[in-house]
PDB file of C-alpha atoms in Angstrom:
ATOM      1  CA  UNK D 127     -20.525  13.737  -3.966  1.00 89.00           C
ATOM      2  CA  UNK D 128     -22.809  14.404  -1.302  1.00 91.00           C
ATOM      3  CA  UNK D 129     -21.734  13.691   2.409  1.00 93.00           C
ATOM      4  CA  UNK D 130     -21.886   9.913   2.973  1.00 95.00           C
ATOM      5  CA  UNK D 131     -20.879   9.801   6.504  1.00 94.00           C
ATOM      6  CA  UNK D 132     -21.230  12.311   9.462  1.00 89.00           C
ATOM      7  CA  UNK D 133     -17.754  11.882  11.108  1.00 87.00           C
ATOM      8  CA  UNK D 134     -15.505  13.968  13.367  1.00 84.00           C
ATOM      9  CA  UNK D 135     -12.892  16.087  11.495  1.00 84.00           C
ATOM     10  CA  UNK D 136     -14.388  14.947   7.953  1.00 88.00           C
ATOM     11  CA  UNK D 137     -13.248  17.116   5.152  1.00 93.00           C
ATOM     12  CA  UNK D 138     -16.553  17.400   2.943  1.00 91.00           C
ATOM     13  CA  UNK D 139     -16.331  21.209   2.912  1.00 90.00           C
ATOM     14  CA  UNK D 140     -12.575  21.242   2.120  1.00 93.00           C
ATOM     15  CA  UNK D 141     -12.304  18.325  -0.090  1.00 95.00           C
ATOM     16  CA  UNK D 142     -12.020  20.287  -3.361  1.00 95.00           C
ATOM     17  CA  UNK D 143      -9.345  22.522  -2.033  1.00 94.00           C
ATOM     18  CA  UNK D 144      -7.378  19.652  -0.878  1.00 96.00           C
ATOM     19  CA  UNK D 145      -7.701  17.780  -4.200  1.00 97.00           C
ATOM     20  CA  UNK D 146      -6.631  20.808  -6.053  1.00 96.00           C
ATOM     21  CA  UNK D 147      -3.242  20.484  -4.519  1.00 97.00           C
ATOM     22  CA  UNK D 148      -2.581  16.874  -5.677  1.00 97.00           C
ATOM     23  CA  UNK D 149       0.593  16.845  -7.773  1.00 96.00           C
ATOM     24  CA  UNK D 150       1.030  14.161 -10.457  1.00 95.00           C
ATOM     25  CA  UNK D 151       0.996  10.660  -9.142  1.00 97.00           C
ATOM     26  CA  UNK D 152       0.109   7.002 -10.174  1.00 97.00           C
ATOM     27  CA  UNK D 153      -1.066   5.582  -6.722  1.00 98.00           C
ATOM     28  CA  UNK D 154      -2.934   7.032  -3.833  1.00 99.00           C
ATOM     29  CA  UNK D 155      -3.058   6.169  -0.040  1.00 99.00           C
ATOM     30  CA  UNK D 156      -5.478   7.455   2.477  1.00 98.00           C
ATOM     31  CA  UNK D 157      -4.280   5.854   5.743  1.00 98.00           C
ATOM     32  CA  UNK D 158      -7.020   7.319   7.908  1.00 98.00           C
ATOM     33  CA  UNK D 159     -10.205   6.697   5.971  1.00 96.00           C
ATOM     34  CA  UNK D 160     -12.625   8.301   8.360  1.00 94.00           C
ATOM     35  CA  UNK D 161     -15.608   9.676   6.199  1.00 95.00           C
ATOM     36  CA  UNK D 162     -13.576   9.432   2.972  1.00 97.00           C
ATOM     37  CA  UNK D 163     -14.631  12.818   1.851  1.00 97.00           C
ATOM     38  CA  UNK D 164     -11.447  13.431  -0.178  1.00 98.00           C
ATOM     39  CA  UNK D 165     -11.262   9.854  -1.698  1.00 98.00           C
ATOM     40  CA  UNK D 166     -14.937   9.922  -2.819  1.00 98.00           C
ATOM     41  CA  UNK D 167     -14.518  13.225  -4.517  1.00 97.00           C
ATOM     42  CA  UNK D 168     -11.208  12.822  -6.283  1.00 97.00           C
ATOM     43  CA  UNK D 169     -10.598  11.356  -9.710  1.00 96.00           C
ATOM     44  CA  UNK D 170      -9.798   7.663  -9.764  1.00 96.00           C
ATOM     45  CA  UNK D 171      -6.118   6.580  -9.943  1.00 96.00           C
ATOM     46  CA  UNK D 172      -4.498   3.457 -11.120  1.00 95.00           C
ATOM     47  CA  UNK D 173      -4.034   2.146  -7.670  1.00 98.00           C
ATOM     48  CA  UNK D 174      -5.945   3.308  -4.622  1.00 98.00           C
ATOM     49  CA  UNK D 175      -5.842   2.228  -1.066  1.00 99.00           C
ATOM     50  CA  UNK D 176      -8.030   3.336   1.765  1.00 99.00           C
ATOM     51  CA  UNK D 177      -7.372   2.342   5.392  1.00 99.00           C
ATOM     52  CA  UNK D 178      -8.610   2.826   8.893  1.00 98.00           C
ATOM     53  CA  UNK D 179      -7.908   0.969  12.262  1.00 96.00           C
ATOM     54  CA  UNK D 180     -11.510   1.061  13.162  1.00 96.00           C
ATOM     55  CA  UNK D 181     -12.714  -2.459  12.225  1.00 97.00           C
ATOM     56  CA  UNK D 182     -16.508  -1.417  12.398  1.00 97.00           C
ATOM     57  CA  UNK D 183     -15.953   1.660  10.163  1.00 97.00           C
ATOM     58  CA  UNK D 184     -14.032  -0.350   7.649  1.00 98.00           C
ATOM     59  CA  UNK D 185     -16.712  -3.195   7.638  1.00 98.00           C
ATOM     60  CA  UNK D 186     -19.273  -0.493   6.832  1.00 98.00           C
ATOM     61  CA  UNK D 187     -17.341   0.635   3.776  1.00 98.00           C
ATOM     62  CA  UNK D 188     -16.682  -2.873   2.672  1.00 98.00           C
ATOM     63  CA  UNK D 189     -20.349  -3.688   2.915  1.00 99.00           C
ATOM     64  CA  UNK D 190     -21.364  -0.625   1.048  1.00 98.00           C
ATOM     65  CA  UNK D 191     -18.906  -1.634  -1.746  1.00 98.00           C
ATOM     66  CA  UNK D 192     -20.202  -5.154  -1.921  1.00 98.00           C
ATOM     67  CA  UNK D 193     -23.829  -5.123  -0.750  1.00 98.00           C
ATOM     68  CA  UNK D 194     -24.918  -1.566  -1.569  1.00 98.00           C
ATOM     69  CA  UNK D 195     -28.610  -2.494  -2.555  1.00 99.00           C
ATOM     70  CA  UNK D 196     -29.069  -4.506   0.658  1.00 99.00           C
ATOM     71  CA  UNK D 197     -27.556  -1.825   2.738  1.00 99.00           C
ATOM     72  CA  UNK D 198     -29.618   0.878   1.160  1.00 98.00           C
ATOM     73  CA  UNK D 199     -32.827  -1.153   1.650  1.00 98.00           C
ATOM     74  CA  UNK D 200     -32.052  -1.540   5.385  1.00 98.00           C
ATOM     75  CA  UNK D 201     -31.401   2.110   5.752  1.00 98.00           C
ATOM     76  CA  UNK D 202     -34.622   3.006   3.942  1.00 98.00           C
ATOM     77  CA  UNK D 203     -36.535   0.815   6.379  1.00 98.00           C
ATOM     78  CA  UNK D 204     -34.791   2.443   9.463  1.00 97.00           C
ATOM     79  CA  UNK D 205     -36.675   5.172  11.293  1.00 96.00           C
ATOM     80  CA  UNK D 206     -34.925   8.144  12.688  1.00 93.00           C
ATOM     81  CA  UNK D 207     -35.292   7.304  16.349  1.00 94.00           C
ATOM     82  CA  UNK D 208     -33.496   7.311  19.759  1.00 95.00           C
ATOM     83  CA  UNK D 209     -34.052   3.415  19.988  1.00 96.00           C
ATOM     84  CA  UNK D 210     -32.147   2.953  16.745  1.00 96.00           C
ATOM     85  CA  UNK D 211     -29.280   5.105  18.094  1.00 95.00           C
ATOM     86  CA  UNK D 212     -29.086   3.285  21.275  1.00 95.00           C
ATOM     87  CA  UNK D 213     -28.987   0.027  19.513  1.00 97.00           C
ATOM     88  CA  UNK D 214     -26.199   1.245  17.097  1.00 95.00           C
ATOM     89  CA  UNK D 215     -23.775   1.427  19.988  1.00 94.00           C
ATOM     90  CA  UNK D 216     -23.843  -2.388  20.089  1.00 96.00           C
ATOM     91  CA  UNK D 217     -21.827  -4.303  17.556  1.00 97.00           C
ATOM     92  CA  UNK D 218     -23.747  -6.950  15.649  1.00 98.00           C
ATOM     93  CA  UNK D 219     -22.107 -10.143  14.563  1.00 98.00           C
ATOM     94  CA  UNK D 220     -23.795  -9.739  11.106  1.00 98.00           C
ATOM     95  CA  UNK D 221     -21.648  -7.588   8.843  1.00 99.00           C
ATOM     96  CA  UNK D 222     -24.603  -6.119   6.991  1.00 99.00           C
ATOM     97  CA  UNK D 223     -26.565  -5.243  10.170  1.00 99.00           C
ATOM     98  CA  UNK D 224     -23.383  -3.789  11.678  1.00 99.00           C
ATOM     99  CA  UNK D 225     -22.869  -1.508   8.712  1.00 99.00           C
ATOM    100  CA  UNK D 226     -26.379  -0.289   9.122  1.00 99.00           C
ATOM    101  CA  UNK D 227     -25.671   0.427  12.748  1.00 98.00           C
ATOM    102  CA  UNK D 228     -22.432   2.282  12.067  1.00 97.00           C
ATOM    103  CA  UNK D 229     -24.329   4.552   9.623  1.00 97.00           C
ATOM    104  CA  UNK D 230     -26.934   5.188  12.387  1.00 96.00           C
ATOM    105  CA  UNK D 231     -24.297   5.794  15.055  1.00 94.00           C
ATOM    106  CA  UNK D 232     -22.534   8.363  12.872  1.00 91.00           C
ATOM    107  CA  UNK D 233     -25.658  10.152  11.631  1.00 92.00           C
ATOM    108  CA  UNK D 234     -27.893  10.104  14.592  1.00 91.00           C
ATOM    109  CA  UNK D 235     -25.130  11.109  17.021  1.00 86.00           C
ATOM    110  CA  UNK D 236     -24.426  14.856  17.867  1.00 69.00           C
ATOM    111  CA  UNK D 237     -21.426  15.672  15.774  1.00 59.00           C
ATOM    112  CA  UNK D 238     -20.985  12.076  14.629  1.00 52.00           C
ATOM    113  CA  UNK D 239     -18.803  11.585  17.814  1.00 56.00           C
ATOM    114  CA  UNK D 240     -18.181   8.316  19.400  1.00 55.00           C
ATOM    115  CA  UNK D 241     -20.539   9.093  22.272  1.00 64.00           C
ATOM    116  CA  UNK D 242     -22.093  12.473  21.300  1.00 61.00           C
ATOM    117  CA  UNK D 243     -25.727  11.677  22.391  1.00 69.00           C
ATOM    118  CA  UNK D 244     -28.799  11.549  20.147  1.00 76.00           C
ATOM    119  CA  UNK D 245     -29.152  14.312  17.700  1.00 65.00           C
ATOM    120  CA  UNK D 246     -32.720  15.314  17.398  1.00 64.00           C
ATOM    121  CA  UNK D 247     -34.503  18.471  15.810  1.00 56.00           C
ATOM    122  CA  UNK D 248     -35.881  20.998  18.325  1.00 51.00           C
ATOM    123  CA  UNK D 249     -36.743  23.737  15.992  1.00 56.00           C
ATOM    124  CA  UNK D 250     -38.731  23.768  12.725  1.00 53.00           C
ATOM    125  CA  UNK D 251     -35.842  25.909  11.047  1.00 50.00           C
ATOM    126  CA  UNK D 252     -33.613  22.839  10.932  1.00 55.00           C
ATOM    127  CA  UNK D 253     -31.268  21.051  10.269  1.00 60.00           C
ATOM    128  CA  UNK D 254     -33.694  18.537   8.930  1.00 71.00           C
ATOM    129  CA  UNK D 255     -32.284  15.263  10.175  1.00 80.00           C
ATOM    130  CA  UNK D 256     -35.008  13.096   8.835  1.00 86.00           C
ATOM    131  CA  UNK D 257     -34.818  14.590   5.327  1.00 89.00           C
ATOM    132  CA  UNK D 258     -31.077  13.966   5.277  1.00 89.00           C
ATOM    133  CA  UNK D 259     -31.478  10.403   6.482  1.00 93.00           C
ATOM    134  CA  UNK D 260     -34.111   9.620   3.759  1.00 94.00           C
ATOM    135  CA  UNK D 261     -31.601  10.638   1.158  1.00 95.00           C
ATOM    136  CA  UNK D 262     -28.972   8.238   2.383  1.00 96.00           C
ATOM    137  CA  UNK D 263     -30.041   5.191   0.149  1.00 98.00           C
ATOM    138  CA  UNK D 264     -29.132   7.058  -2.924  1.00 97.00           C
ATOM    139  CA  UNK D 265     -26.033   8.156  -1.451  1.00 97.00           C
ATOM    140  CA  UNK D 266     -25.058   4.642  -0.569  1.00 98.00           C
ATOM    141  CA  UNK D 267     -25.496   3.451  -4.243  1.00 98.00           C
ATOM    142  CA  UNK D 268     -23.491   6.373  -5.532  1.00 97.00           C
ATOM    143  CA  UNK D 269     -20.550   5.808  -3.070  1.00 98.00           C
ATOM    144  CA  UNK D 270     -20.543   2.121  -3.752  1.00 98.00           C
ATOM    145  CA  UNK D 271     -19.464   2.659  -7.344  1.00 97.00           C
ATOM    146  CA  UNK D 272     -16.477   4.776  -6.277  1.00 97.00           C
ATOM    147  CA  UNK D 273     -15.548   2.290  -3.567  1.00 98.00           C
ATOM    148  CA  UNK D 274     -15.087  -0.404  -6.157  1.00 96.00           C
ATOM    149  CA  UNK D 275     -11.946   1.313  -7.350  1.00 92.00           C
ATOM    150  CA  UNK D 276     -10.102   0.946  -4.061  1.00 97.00           C
ATOM    151  CA  UNK D 277      -8.303  -1.626  -2.002  1.00 97.00           C
ATOM    152  CA  UNK D 278      -9.728  -1.579   1.509  1.00 98.00           C
ATOM    153  CA  UNK D 279      -7.372  -2.136   4.368  1.00 98.00           C
ATOM    154  CA  UNK D 280      -7.827  -2.368   8.280  1.00 98.00           C
ATOM    155  CA  UNK D 281      -4.187  -2.003   9.306  1.00 97.00           C
ATOM    156  CA  UNK D 282      -1.821   0.150  11.381  1.00 97.00           C
ATOM    157  CA  UNK D 283      -1.486   3.383   9.466  1.00 98.00           C
ATOM    158  CA  UNK D 284       2.264   3.820  10.007  1.00 98.00           C
ATOM    159  CA  UNK D 285       3.067   0.238   8.943  1.00 98.00           C
ATOM    160  CA  UNK D 286       0.970   0.623   5.825  1.00 98.00           C
ATOM    161  CA  UNK D 287       2.734   4.019   4.962  1.00 98.00           C
ATOM    162  CA  UNK D 288       6.101   2.331   5.330  1.00 98.00           C
ATOM    163  CA  UNK D 289       5.029  -0.534   3.030  1.00 98.00           C
ATOM    164  CA  UNK D 290       3.787   1.847   0.405  1.00 98.00           C
ATOM    165  CA  UNK D 291       6.865   4.024   0.280  1.00 98.00           C
ATOM    166  CA  UNK D 292       7.093   4.706  -3.427  1.00 98.00           C
ATOM    167  CA  UNK D 293       7.989   7.829  -5.330  1.00 98.00           C
ATOM    168  CA  UNK D 294       4.668   7.692  -7.440  1.00 98.00           C
ATOM    169  CA  UNK D 295       2.379   7.166  -4.447  1.00 99.00           C
ATOM    170  CA  UNK D 296       0.535  10.266  -3.085  1.00 99.00           C
ATOM    171  CA  UNK D 297      -0.442  10.122   0.591  1.00 99.00           C
ATOM    172  CA  UNK D 298      -3.147  12.198   1.961  1.00 99.00           C
ATOM    173  CA  UNK D 299      -3.188  11.854   5.772  1.00 98.00           C
ATOM    174  CA  UNK D 300      -5.965  13.038   7.943  1.00 97.00           C
ATOM    175  CA  UNK D 301      -5.071  11.584  11.351  1.00 96.00           C
ATOM    176  CA  UNK D 302      -6.999  12.306  14.607  1.00 94.00           C
ATOM    177  CA  UNK D 303      -6.145  15.702  15.841  1.00 92.00           C
ATOM    178  CA  UNK D 304      -3.730  16.114  18.602  1.00 92.00           C
ATOM    179  CA  UNK D 305      -5.216  15.929  22.056  1.00 85.00           C
ATOM    180  CA  UNK D 306      -4.199  19.371  22.911  1.00 82.00           C
ATOM    181  CA  UNK D 307      -6.060  20.830  19.915  1.00 76.00           C
ATOM    182  CA  UNK D 308      -9.490  19.299  20.483  1.00 72.00           C
ATOM    183  CA  UNK D 309     -11.715  20.042  23.473  1.00 62.00           C
ATOM    184  CA  UNK D 310     -13.943  16.933  23.522  1.00 56.00           C
ATOM    185  CA  UNK D 311     -12.758  13.603  24.949  1.00 53.00           C
ATOM    186  CA  UNK D 312     -15.447  11.871  22.812  1.00 50.00           C
ATOM    187  CA  UNK D 313     -14.185  13.314  19.585  1.00 51.00           C
ATOM    188  CA  UNK D 314     -12.735  10.039  18.194  1.00 58.00           C
ATOM    189  CA  UNK D 315     -13.153   6.328  19.181  1.00 71.00           C
ATOM    190  CA  UNK D 316      -9.488   5.679  18.104  1.00 79.00           C
ATOM    191  CA  UNK D 317      -7.374   8.793  19.032  1.00 86.00           C
ATOM    192  CA  UNK D 318      -3.654   9.177  19.067  1.00 94.00           C
ATOM    193  CA  UNK D 319      -1.147   9.871  21.711  1.00 94.00           C
ATOM    194  CA  UNK D 320       1.721  12.419  21.029  1.00 95.00           C
ATOM    195  CA  UNK D 321       4.064   9.483  20.714  1.00 96.00           C
ATOM    196  CA  UNK D 322       1.977   8.035  17.819  1.00 97.00           C
ATOM    197  CA  UNK D 323       1.920  11.559  16.186  1.00 97.00           C
ATOM    198  CA  UNK D 324       5.727  11.557  16.233  1.00 97.00           C
ATOM    199  CA  UNK D 325       6.016   8.079  14.766  1.00 98.00           C
ATOM    200  CA  UNK D 326       3.360   9.148  12.050  1.00 98.00           C
ATOM    201  CA  UNK D 327       5.293  12.277  11.153  1.00 98.00           C
ATOM    202  CA  UNK D 328       8.569  10.146  10.874  1.00 98.00           C
ATOM    203  CA  UNK D 329       7.101   7.759   8.515  1.00 98.00           C
ATOM    204  CA  UNK D 330       5.575  10.592   6.451  1.00 99.00           C
ATOM    205  CA  UNK D 331       8.952  12.429   6.337  1.00 98.00           C
ATOM    206  CA  UNK D 332      10.565   9.268   5.018  1.00 98.00           C
ATOM    207  CA  UNK D 333       7.979   8.730   2.313  1.00 99.00           C
ATOM    208  CA  UNK D 334       9.625   9.190  -1.159  1.00 98.00           C
ATOM    209  CA  UNK D 335       6.464  10.372  -2.795  1.00 98.00           C
ATOM    210  CA  UNK D 336       4.276  13.455  -2.253  1.00 98.00           C
ATOM    211  CA  UNK D 337       2.391  13.870   1.106  1.00 99.00           C
ATOM    212  CA  UNK D 338      -0.307  16.158   2.087  1.00 99.00           C
ATOM    213  CA  UNK D 339      -1.075  16.168   5.778  1.00 98.00           C
ATOM    214  CA  UNK D 340      -4.111  17.723   7.470  1.00 97.00           C
ATOM    215  CA  UNK D 341      -4.250  19.120  11.076  1.00 95.00           C
ATOM    216  CA  UNK D 342      -4.287  22.113  13.336  1.00 94.00           C
ATOM    217  CA  UNK D 343      -1.327  24.227  14.378  1.00 93.00           C
ATOM    218  CA  UNK D 344       0.748  22.761  17.169  1.00 94.00           C
ATOM    219  CA  UNK D 345       4.324  23.163  18.607  1.00 94.00           C
ATOM    220  CA  UNK D 346       4.812  19.522  17.829  1.00 96.00           C
ATOM    221  CA  UNK D 347       3.867  19.699  14.092  1.00 96.00           C
ATOM    222  CA  UNK D 348       5.855  23.061  13.700  1.00 95.00           C
ATOM    223  CA  UNK D 349       8.993  21.501  14.980  1.00 96.00           C
ATOM    224  CA  UNK D 350       8.710  18.241  13.222  1.00 97.00           C
ATOM    225  CA  UNK D 351       7.547  19.618   9.918  1.00 97.00           C
ATOM    226  CA  UNK D 352      10.093  22.460   9.652  1.00 96.00           C
ATOM    227  CA  UNK D 353      10.789  22.992   6.021  1.00 96.00           C
ATOM    228  CA  UNK D 354       7.437  21.680   4.635  1.00 98.00           C
ATOM    229  CA  UNK D 355       5.067  24.011   2.924  1.00 97.00           C
ATOM    230  CA  UNK D 356       2.013  25.045   4.975  1.00 97.00           C
ATOM    231  CA  UNK D 357      -1.253  26.377   3.756  1.00 96.00           C
ATOM    232  CA  UNK D 358      -3.643  27.764   6.355  1.00 94.00           C
ATOM    233  CA  UNK D 359      -7.428  28.367   5.807  1.00 90.00           C
ATOM    234  CA  UNK D 360     -10.589  29.128   7.799  1.00 84.00           C
ATOM    235  CA  UNK D 361     -12.608  25.925   8.560  1.00 74.00           C
ATOM    236  CA  UNK D 362     -16.109  25.647   9.919  1.00 66.00           C
ATOM    237  CA  UNK D 363     -15.876  23.181  12.651  1.00 62.00           C
ATOM    238  CA  UNK D 364     -18.706  21.057  13.965  1.00 55.00           C
ATOM    239  CA  UNK D 365     -20.599  18.353  12.075  1.00 47.00           C
ATOM    240  CA  UNK D 366     -24.080  18.516  10.689  1.00 48.00           C
ATOM    241  CA  UNK D 367     -26.491  19.492  13.395  1.00 49.00           C
ATOM    242  CA  UNK D 368     -23.921  21.482  15.448  1.00 50.00           C
ATOM    243  CA  UNK D 369     -23.417  25.341  15.716  1.00 55.00           C
ATOM    244  CA  UNK D 370     -20.481  26.026  13.580  1.00 57.00           C
ATOM    245  CA  UNK D 371     -17.173  27.648  14.911  1.00 70.00           C
ATOM    246  CA  UNK D 372     -14.332  28.908  12.700  1.00 77.00           C
ATOM    247  CA  UNK D 373     -10.942  27.234  13.281  1.00 82.00           C
ATOM    248  CA  UNK D 374      -7.612  27.579  11.355  1.00 90.00           C
ATOM    249  CA  UNK D 375      -7.079  24.260   9.391  1.00 93.00           C
ATOM    250  CA  UNK D 376      -3.611  23.636   8.063  1.00 96.00           C
ATOM    251  CA  UNK D 377      -2.219  21.524   5.189  1.00 97.00           C
ATOM    252  CA  UNK D 378       1.299  20.539   5.328  1.00 98.00           C
ATOM    253  CA  UNK D 379       3.017  19.365   1.938  1.00 98.00           C
ATOM    254  CA  UNK D 380       6.430  17.948   1.256  1.00 98.00           C
ATOM    255  CA  UNK D 381       6.365  19.590  -2.235  1.00 97.00           C
ATOM    256  CA  UNK D 382       5.745  23.035  -3.517  1.00 94.00           C
ATOM    257  CA  UNK D 383       1.925  23.509  -3.465  1.00 91.00           C
ATOM    258  CA  UNK D 384       2.037  26.810  -5.405  1.00 79.00           C
ATOM    259  CA  UNK D 385       2.820  24.770  -8.544  1.00 62.00           C
ATOM    260  CA  UNK D 386      -0.615  23.049  -8.167  1.00 64.00           C
ATOM    261  CA  UNK D 387      -2.707  26.023  -7.206  1.00 62.00           C
ATOM    262  CA  UNK D 388      -4.622  28.222  -9.480  1.00 54.00           C
ATOM    263  CA  UNK D 389      -5.882  31.745  -8.907  1.00 41.00           C
ATOM    264  CA  UNK D 390      -9.096  30.512  -7.479  1.00 43.00           C
ATOM    265  CA  UNK D 391      -7.342  28.534  -4.759  1.00 50.00           C
ATOM    266  CA  UNK D 392      -5.562  31.474  -3.343  1.00 45.00           C
ATOM    267  CA  UNK D 393      -7.451  33.474  -0.575  1.00 45.00           C
TER     268      UNK D 393
END
């Protein structure tokens, strides 16, 4: 599926690699929804739950699921303009309108960051922001069908992980990066302190089913996830409209990922 949301740390370019590691499971939990790049590209499961602490973001996904045609029409009528970007920073009391504003905020902002500034074209060579925005109505309709398969939560991720502790539940966790591994203070609206990362890792280590965790190398993760399998790969960082840099992305697994990989997955 084409990119539906321009969002910090989104996994649109690596979703297939991550999905190819999925072991056999019956239920699926994504406690940090973000752009839902992995969920929107994976095959459906019997039970699927997506969650995020950001109420405006979850409202957007809920509206996209329940009112896709209305949202697509509003987006179609929205010009790519600085005025719309500035308006998007203000929360609307109308769910449908606020969903439109969140889409604008993510797509019109540099890097999709919480306060990245208005992203405009300055060169004819691209990227072509207006062309991408014009394709959003069709992307909304496509994503809406997939969203109908999921339970949509807006809860504390750690509490939800603990409640869904089942041997047949696969967790793909893509939490906000550790503060020490990102340079921008506006990278996320809802970041996580080191203490919150420790609590998350504790909950994931106690999970009885398979877990895949995304992140960057850090001393904290290395110490806490000692014994877990780790896969490293080059990842182009920076969202649409940004100059790309290469970073080392990591996937930690509490199972043997080699059993899930085929020859084309191995660098």
